[in-house]
Short mmCIF file of C-alpha atoms in Angstrom, two decimals:
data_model
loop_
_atom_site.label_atom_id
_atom_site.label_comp_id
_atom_site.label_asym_id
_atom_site.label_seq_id
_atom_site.Cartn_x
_atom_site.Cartn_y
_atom_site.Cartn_z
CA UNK J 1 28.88 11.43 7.32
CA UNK J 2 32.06 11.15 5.01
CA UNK J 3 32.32 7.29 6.32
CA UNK J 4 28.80 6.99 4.96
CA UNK J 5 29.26 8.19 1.95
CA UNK J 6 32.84 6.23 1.27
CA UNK J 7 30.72 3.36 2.15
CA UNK J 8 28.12 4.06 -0.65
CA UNK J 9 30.82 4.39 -3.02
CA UNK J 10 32.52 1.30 -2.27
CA UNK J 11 29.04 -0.75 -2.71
CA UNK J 12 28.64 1.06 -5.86
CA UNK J 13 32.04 0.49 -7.21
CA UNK J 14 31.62 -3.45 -6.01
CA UNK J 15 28.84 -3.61 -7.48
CA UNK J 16 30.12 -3.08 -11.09
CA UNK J 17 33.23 -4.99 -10.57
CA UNK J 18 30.89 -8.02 -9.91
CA UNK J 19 29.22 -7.68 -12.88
CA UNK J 20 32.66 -7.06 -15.08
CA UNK J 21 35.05 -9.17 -13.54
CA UNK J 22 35.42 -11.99 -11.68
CA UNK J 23 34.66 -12.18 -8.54
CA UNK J 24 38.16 -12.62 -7.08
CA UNK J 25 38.90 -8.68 -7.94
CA UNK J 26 35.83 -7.08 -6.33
CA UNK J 27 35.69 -6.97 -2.18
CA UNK J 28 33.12 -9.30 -0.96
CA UNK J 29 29.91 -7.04 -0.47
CA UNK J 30 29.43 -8.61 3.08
CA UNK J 31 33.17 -6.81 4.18
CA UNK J 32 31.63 -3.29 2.70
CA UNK J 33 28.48 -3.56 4.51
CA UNK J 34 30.15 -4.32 7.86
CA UNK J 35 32.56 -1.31 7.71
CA UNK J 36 28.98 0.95 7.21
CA UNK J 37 29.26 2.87 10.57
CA UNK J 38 26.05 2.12 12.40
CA UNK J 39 23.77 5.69 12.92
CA UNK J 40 24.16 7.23 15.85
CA UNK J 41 22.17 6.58 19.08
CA UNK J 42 19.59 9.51 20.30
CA UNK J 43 20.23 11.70 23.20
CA UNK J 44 18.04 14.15 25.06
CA UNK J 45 18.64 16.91 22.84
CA UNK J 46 17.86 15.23 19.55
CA UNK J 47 14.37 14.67 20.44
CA UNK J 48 13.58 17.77 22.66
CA UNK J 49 15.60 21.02 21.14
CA UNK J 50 15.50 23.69 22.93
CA UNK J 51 16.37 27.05 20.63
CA UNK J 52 18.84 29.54 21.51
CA UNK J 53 17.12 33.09 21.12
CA UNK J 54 18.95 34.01 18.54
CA UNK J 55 18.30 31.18 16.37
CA UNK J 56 14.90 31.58 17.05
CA UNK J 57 14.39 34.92 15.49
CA UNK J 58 14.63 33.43 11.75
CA UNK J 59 13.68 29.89 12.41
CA UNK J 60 10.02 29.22 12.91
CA UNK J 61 6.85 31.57 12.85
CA UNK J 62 2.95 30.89 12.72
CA UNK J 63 3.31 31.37 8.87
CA UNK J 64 5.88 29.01 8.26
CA UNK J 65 4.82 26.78 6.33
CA UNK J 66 5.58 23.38 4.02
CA UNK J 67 4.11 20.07 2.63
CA UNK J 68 0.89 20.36 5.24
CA UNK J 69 0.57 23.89 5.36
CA UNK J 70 1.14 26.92 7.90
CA UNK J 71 2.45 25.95 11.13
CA UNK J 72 -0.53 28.48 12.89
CA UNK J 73 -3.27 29.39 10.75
CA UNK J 74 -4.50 33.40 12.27
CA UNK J 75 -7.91 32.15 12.81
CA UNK J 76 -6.61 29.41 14.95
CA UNK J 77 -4.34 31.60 16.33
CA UNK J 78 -6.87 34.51 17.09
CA UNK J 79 -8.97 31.58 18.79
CA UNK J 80 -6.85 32.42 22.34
CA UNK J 81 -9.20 33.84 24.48
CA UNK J 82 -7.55 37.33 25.75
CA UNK J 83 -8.38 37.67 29.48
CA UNK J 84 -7.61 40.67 29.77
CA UNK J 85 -4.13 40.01 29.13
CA UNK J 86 -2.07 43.12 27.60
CA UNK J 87 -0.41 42.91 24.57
CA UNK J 88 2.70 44.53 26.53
CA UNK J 89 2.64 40.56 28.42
CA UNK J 90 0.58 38.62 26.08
CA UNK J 91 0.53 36.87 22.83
CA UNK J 92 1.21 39.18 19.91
CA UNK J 93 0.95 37.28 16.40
CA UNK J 94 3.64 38.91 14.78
CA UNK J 95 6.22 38.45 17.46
CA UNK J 96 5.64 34.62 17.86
CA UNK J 97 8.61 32.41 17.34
CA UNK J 98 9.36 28.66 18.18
CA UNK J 99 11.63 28.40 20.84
CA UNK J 100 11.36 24.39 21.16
CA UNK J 101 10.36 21.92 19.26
CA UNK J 102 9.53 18.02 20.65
CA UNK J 103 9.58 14.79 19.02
CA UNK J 104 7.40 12.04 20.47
CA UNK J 105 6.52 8.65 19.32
CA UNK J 106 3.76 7.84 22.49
CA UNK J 107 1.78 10.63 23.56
CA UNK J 108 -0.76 9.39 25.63
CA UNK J 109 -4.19 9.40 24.37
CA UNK J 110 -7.36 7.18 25.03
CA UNK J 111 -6.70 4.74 21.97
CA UNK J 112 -3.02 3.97 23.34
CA UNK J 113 0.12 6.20 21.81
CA UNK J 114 -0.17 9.08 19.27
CA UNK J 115 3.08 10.44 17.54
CA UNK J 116 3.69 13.67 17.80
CA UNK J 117 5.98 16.64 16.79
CA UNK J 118 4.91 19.59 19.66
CA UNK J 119 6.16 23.71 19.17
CA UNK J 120 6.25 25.91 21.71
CA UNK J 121 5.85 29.45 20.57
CA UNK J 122 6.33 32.25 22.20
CA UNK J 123 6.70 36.34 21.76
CA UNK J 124 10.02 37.44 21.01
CA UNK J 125 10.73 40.78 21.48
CA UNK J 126 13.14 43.61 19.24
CA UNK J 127 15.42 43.37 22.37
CA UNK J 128 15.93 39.70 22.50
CA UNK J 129 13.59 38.99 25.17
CA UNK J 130 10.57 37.15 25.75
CA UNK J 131 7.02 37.69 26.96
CA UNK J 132 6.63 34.98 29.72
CA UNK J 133 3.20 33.77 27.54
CA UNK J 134 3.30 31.20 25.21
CA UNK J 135 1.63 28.46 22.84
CA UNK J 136 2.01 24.73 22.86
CA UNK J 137 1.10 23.04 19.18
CA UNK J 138 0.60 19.81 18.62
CA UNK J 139 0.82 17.71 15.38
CA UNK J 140 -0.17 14.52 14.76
CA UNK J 141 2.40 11.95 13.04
CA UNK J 142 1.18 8.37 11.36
CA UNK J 143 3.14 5.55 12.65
CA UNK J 144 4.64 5.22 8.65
CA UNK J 145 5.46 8.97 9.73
CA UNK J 146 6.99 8.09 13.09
CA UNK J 147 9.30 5.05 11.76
CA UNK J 148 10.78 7.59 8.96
CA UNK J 149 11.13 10.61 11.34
CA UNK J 150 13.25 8.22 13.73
CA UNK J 151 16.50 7.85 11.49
CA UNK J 152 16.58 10.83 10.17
CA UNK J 153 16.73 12.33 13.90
CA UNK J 154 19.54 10.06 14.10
CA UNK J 155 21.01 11.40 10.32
CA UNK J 156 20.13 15.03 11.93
CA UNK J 157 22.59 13.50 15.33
CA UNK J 158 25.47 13.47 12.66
CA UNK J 159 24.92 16.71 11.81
CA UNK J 160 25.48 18.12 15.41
CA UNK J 161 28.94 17.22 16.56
CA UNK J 162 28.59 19.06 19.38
CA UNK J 163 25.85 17.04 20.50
CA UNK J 164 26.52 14.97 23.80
CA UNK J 165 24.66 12.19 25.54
CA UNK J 166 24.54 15.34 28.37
CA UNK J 167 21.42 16.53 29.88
CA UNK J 168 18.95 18.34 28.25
CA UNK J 169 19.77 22.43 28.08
CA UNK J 170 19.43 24.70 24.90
CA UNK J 171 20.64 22.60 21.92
CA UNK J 172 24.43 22.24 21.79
CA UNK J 173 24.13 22.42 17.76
CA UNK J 174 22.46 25.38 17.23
CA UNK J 175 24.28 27.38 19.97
CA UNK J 176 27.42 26.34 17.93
CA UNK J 177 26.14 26.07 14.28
CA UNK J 178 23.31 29.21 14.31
CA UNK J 179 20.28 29.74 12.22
CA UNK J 180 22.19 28.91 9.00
CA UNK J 181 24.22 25.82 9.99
CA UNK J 182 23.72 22.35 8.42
CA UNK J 183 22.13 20.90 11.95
CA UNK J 184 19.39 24.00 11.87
CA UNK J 185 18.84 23.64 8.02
CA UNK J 186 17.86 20.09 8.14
CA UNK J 187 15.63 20.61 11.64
CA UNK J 188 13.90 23.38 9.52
CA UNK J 189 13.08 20.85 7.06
CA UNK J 190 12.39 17.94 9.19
CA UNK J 191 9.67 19.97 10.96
CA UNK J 192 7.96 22.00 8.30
CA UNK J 193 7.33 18.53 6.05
CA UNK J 194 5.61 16.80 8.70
CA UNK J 195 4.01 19.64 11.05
CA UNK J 196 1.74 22.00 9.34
CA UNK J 197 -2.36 22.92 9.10
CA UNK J 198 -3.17 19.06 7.90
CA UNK J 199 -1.55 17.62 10.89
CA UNK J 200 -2.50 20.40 13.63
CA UNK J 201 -4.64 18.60 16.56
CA UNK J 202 -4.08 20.15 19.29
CA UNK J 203 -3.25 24.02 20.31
CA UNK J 204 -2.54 25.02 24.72
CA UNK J 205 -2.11 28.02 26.19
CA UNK J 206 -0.22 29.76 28.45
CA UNK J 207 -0.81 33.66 29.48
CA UNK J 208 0.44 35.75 31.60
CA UNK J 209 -1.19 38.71 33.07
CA UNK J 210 0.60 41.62 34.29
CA UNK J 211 -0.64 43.13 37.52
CA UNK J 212 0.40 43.71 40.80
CA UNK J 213 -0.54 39.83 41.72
CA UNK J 214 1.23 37.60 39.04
CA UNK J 215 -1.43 35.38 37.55
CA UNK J 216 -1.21 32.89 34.81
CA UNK J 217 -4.22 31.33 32.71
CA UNK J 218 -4.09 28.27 31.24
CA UNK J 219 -5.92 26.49 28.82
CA UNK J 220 -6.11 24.92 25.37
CA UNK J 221 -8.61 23.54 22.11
CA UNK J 222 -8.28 19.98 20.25
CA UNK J 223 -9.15 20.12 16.71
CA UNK J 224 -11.38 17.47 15.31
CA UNK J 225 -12.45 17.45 11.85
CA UNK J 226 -11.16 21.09 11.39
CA UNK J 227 -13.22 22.31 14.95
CA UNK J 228 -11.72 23.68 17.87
CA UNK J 229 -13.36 22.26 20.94
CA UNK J 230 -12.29 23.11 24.49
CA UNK J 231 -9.90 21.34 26.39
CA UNK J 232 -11.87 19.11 29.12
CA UNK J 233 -9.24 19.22 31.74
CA UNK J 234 -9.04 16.79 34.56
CA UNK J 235 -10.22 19.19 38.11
CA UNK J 236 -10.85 21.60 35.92
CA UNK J 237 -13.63 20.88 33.14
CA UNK J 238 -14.42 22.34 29.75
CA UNK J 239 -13.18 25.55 31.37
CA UNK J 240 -9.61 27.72 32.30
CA UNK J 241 -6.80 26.95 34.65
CA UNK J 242 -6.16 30.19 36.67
CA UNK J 243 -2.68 30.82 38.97
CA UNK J 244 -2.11 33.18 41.10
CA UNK J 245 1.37 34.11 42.64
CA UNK J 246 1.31 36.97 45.43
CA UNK J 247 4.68 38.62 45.86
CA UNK J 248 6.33 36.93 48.79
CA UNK J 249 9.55 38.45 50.31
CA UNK J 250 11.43 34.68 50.00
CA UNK J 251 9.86 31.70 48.92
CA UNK J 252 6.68 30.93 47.11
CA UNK J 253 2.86 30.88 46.90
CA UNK J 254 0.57 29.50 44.59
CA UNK J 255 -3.17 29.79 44.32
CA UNK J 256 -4.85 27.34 41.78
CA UNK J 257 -8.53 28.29 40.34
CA UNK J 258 -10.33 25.66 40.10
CA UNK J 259 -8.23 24.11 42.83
CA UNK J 260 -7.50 20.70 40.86
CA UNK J 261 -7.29 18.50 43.34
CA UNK J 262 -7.64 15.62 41.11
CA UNK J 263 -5.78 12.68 40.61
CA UNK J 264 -3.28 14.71 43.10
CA UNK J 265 -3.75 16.64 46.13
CA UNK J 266 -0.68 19.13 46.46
CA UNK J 267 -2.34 21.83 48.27
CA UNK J 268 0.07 21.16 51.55
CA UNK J 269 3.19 22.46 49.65
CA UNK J 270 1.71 25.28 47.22
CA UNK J 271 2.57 27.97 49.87
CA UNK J 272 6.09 27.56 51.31
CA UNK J 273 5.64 29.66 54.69
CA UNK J 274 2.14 27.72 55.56
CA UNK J 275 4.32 24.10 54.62
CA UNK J 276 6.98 24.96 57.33
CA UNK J 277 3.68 25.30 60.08
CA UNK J 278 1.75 21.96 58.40
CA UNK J 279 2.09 18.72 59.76
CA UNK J 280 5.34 17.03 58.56
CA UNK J 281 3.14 13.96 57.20
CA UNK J 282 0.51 16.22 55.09
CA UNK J 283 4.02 18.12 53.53
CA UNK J 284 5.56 14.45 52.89
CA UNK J 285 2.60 13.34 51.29
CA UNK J 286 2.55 15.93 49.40
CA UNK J 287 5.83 15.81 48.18
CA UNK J 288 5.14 12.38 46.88
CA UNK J 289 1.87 13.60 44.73
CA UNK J 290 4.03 16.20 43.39
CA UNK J 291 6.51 13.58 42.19
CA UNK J 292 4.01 11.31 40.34
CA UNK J 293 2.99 13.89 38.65
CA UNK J 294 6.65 15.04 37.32
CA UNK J 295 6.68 11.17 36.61
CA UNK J 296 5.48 10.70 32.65
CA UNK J 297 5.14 6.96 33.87
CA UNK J 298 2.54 7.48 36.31
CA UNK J 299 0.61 10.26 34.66
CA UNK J 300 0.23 10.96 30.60
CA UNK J 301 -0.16 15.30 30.28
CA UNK J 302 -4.00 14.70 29.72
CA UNK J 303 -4.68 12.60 32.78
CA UNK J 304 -3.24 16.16 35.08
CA UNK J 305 -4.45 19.60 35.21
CA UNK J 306 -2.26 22.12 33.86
CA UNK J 307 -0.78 24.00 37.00
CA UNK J 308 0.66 20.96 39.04
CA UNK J 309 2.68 20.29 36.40
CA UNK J 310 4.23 24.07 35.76
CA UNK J 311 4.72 24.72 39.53
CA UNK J 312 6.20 21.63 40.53
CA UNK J 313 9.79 21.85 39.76
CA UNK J 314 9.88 25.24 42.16
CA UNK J 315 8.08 23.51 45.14
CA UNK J 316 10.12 19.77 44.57
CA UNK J 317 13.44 21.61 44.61
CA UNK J 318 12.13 23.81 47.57
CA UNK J 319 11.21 20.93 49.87
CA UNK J 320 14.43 19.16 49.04
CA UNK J 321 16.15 22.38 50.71
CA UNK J 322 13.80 23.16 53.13
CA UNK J 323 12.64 19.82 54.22
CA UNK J 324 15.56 17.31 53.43
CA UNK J 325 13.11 15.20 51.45
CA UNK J 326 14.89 12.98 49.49
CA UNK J 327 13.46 12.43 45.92
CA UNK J 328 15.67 9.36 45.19
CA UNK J 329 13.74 7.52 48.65
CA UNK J 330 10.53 7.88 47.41
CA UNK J 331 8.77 4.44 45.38
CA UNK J 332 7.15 6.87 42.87
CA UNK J 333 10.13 9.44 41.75
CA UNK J 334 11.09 8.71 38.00
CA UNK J 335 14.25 6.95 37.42
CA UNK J 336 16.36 6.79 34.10
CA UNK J 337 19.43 6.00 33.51
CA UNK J 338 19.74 9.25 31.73
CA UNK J 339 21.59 12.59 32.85
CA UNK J 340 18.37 14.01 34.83
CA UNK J 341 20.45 16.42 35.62
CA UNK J 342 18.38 20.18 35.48
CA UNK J 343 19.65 23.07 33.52
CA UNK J 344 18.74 26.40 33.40
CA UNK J 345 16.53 28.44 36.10
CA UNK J 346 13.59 26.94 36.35
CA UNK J 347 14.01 25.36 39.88
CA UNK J 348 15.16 28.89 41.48
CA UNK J 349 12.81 30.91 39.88
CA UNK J 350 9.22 31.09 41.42
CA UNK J 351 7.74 33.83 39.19
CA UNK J 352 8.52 31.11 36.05
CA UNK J 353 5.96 28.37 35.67
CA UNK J 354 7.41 27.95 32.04
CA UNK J 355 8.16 24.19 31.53
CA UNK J 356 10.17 24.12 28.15
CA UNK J 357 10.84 28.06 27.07
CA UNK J 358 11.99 31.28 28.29
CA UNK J 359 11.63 33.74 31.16
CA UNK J 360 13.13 37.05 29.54
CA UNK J 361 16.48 35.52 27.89
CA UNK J 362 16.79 32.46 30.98
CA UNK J 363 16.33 29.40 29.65
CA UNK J 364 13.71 27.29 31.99
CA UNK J 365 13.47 23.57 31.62
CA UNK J 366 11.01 21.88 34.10
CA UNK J 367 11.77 18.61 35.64
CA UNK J 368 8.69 16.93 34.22
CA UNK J 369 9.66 18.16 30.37
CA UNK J 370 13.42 16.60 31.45
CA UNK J 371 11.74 13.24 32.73
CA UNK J 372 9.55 12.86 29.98
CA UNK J 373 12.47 13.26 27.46
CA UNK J 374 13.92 10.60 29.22
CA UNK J 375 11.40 8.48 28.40
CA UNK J 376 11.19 9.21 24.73
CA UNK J 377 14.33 8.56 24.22
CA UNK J 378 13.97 5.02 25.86
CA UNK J 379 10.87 4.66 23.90
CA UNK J 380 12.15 5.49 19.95
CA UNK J 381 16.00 3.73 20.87
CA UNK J 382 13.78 0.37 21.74
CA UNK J 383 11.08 0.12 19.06
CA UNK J 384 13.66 1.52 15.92
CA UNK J 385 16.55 0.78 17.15
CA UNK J 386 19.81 2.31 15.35
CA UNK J 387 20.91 -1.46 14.17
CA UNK J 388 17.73 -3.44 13.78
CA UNK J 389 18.54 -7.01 15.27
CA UNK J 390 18.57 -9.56 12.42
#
């Protein structure tokens, strides 16, 4: 940043020795220019940030609010249908908090790409933990929008020293910096001028409910022209997701309501101890469907239903152990030459079908959120590149 500024300074000064001396005593302007330090390229965690807990506290809430308005308006909010759900599990407004934040230029919608910033909220509790429910809010960016957001993620990149072209795990900056640091400050802002009421188009959720049997709903509204209208989800319709997990003394099983076998049929691998009895072929084949859909090049979010997506980092890294399937040999896995590498618990932790959040205080970060950040990156480093070409 210093470098920056030096360089400023040195096109101002040359400036006005051009214009009250002679050339000879003023630096050629095309020397200053070249020493300007070219911004820096965009990892993983500049464009998916993942918020330590206690950053999140005093970062974002539903009422936060800027240049297009609260972040949640209550009577969006209060829109969630309640299932049953206890507060004791479920959403409680004054407890929500963003715990990640997502920058997209090519969400996949109908008309082509839509640019998006994306929040997920969820409770946070006195103690530090969370409730394993959450929102996902989406807000819609113009493509004048998109090309301005893109270097200042790359100004906000020279904020964060501590940044690293590593794989994606809970932002390296605001572990280091904290709530009040320069990296945080200028997120803050980033966010709350382009994400707010105006731009709001899109609002899923994610509840858990807290019997006996583990079972998670899922389900979601778009907003068009200031109405919510349900989510049509594909194998699933204008209606909820529904998953049940019975407690199983070692591995996993999953129970999908309305099954959703559409465009994927993973029903061979959603209960481990029935896979090890199934013919090896249905179990391979399944394997396969359950790496398209981790694979943000064969499948945008809206062409999947909901629960493949949030079980399928548990059951890929299970059939790698238990099966020796080989994710690398298969035609359709998603290949970057990003780190891929997973952090956190999500791929040892069956009760968690969180994709980008929490599960108490463990941070969970789902192989399809990973491989999809992949991609973004790709995406924004191609079309505004750091050094346009000339």
């Amino acid at each position: 940043m210093q470098s920056r500024i030096l360089v400023a300074a040195l096109l101002f000064a040359a400036s006005v020795s051009c214009s009250s001396s002679s050339s000879k005593d003023a630096p050629p302007l095309e020397a200053v220019v070249a020493e300007a330090p070219a911004l820096p390229s965009l990892g993983m965690n500049d464009v998916s940030v993942l918020i330590p807990l206690s950053v999140a506290k005093t970062f974002l809430e539903p009422a936060s609010g800027g240049a297009k308005g609260v972040l949640l308006p209550k009577d969006v909010y209060d829109k969630v249908p309640k299932f049953g759900v206890e507060p004791a599990e479920g959403l409680v407004w004054e407890r929500m908090r963003a715990v990640a934040i997502r920058f997209d230029g090519c969400f996949s919608v109908p008309s082509g790409c839509e640019a998006q910033i994306r929040i997920v909220m969820q409770p946070l509790l006195e103690s530090g933990m969370t409730n394993d429910s959450a929102l996902h809010l989406f807000y819609r960016l113009t493509e004048d929008e998109l090309a301005a957001m893109v270097p200042r993620l790359r100004h906000l990149r020279e904020l964060a020293p501590e940044a690293t072209d590593g794989p994606l795990d809970v932002s390296p900056a605001l572990v280091a910096q904290g709530a009040e640091g320069p990296y945080a400050t200028a997120l803050r802002e980033l966010v709350l001028e382009l994400a707010g009421e105006q731009s709001f188009s899109r609002m899923t959720f994610f509840l858990r409910a807290p019997p006996l049997q583990e079972e998670w709903f899922f389900g979601g509204f778009d907003r068009l022209n200031g109405t919510l209208r349900q989510l049509d989800i594909v194998g699933v319709g204008k209606s909820n997701q529904r998953v049940d997990r019975p407690d199983t003394a070692e591995g996993y099983e999953y129970a999908f309501t309305p099954a959703g076998k559409v465009p994927e049929d993973v029903s061979a691998l959603l209960v481990s101890a029935k896979a090890k009895t199934a013919p090896v072929e249905d179990v391979k084949k399944a394997f396969a469907a359950f790496l398209r859909i981790e694979n943000p090049t064969k499948y945008g979010p809206d062409a999947l239903p909901c629960a493949g997506c949030h079980v399928s980092t548990v059951v890929t890294e299970h059939a790698k152990k238990a099966f020796g399937f080989d994710a690398a040999a298969e035609p359709d896995a998603f290949t970057s030459t990003r780190d891929l590498t997973m952090r956190g618990a999500a791929a040892s932790s069956p009760p968690s079908l969180r994709g980008f959040g929490y599960l108490v205080k463990q941070p969970m970060i789902g192989r399809r959120v990973i491989n999809e950040t992949a991609a973004v990156v790709d995406d924004l480093e191609k079309r505004f590149p750091a050094t346009p070409a000339k």
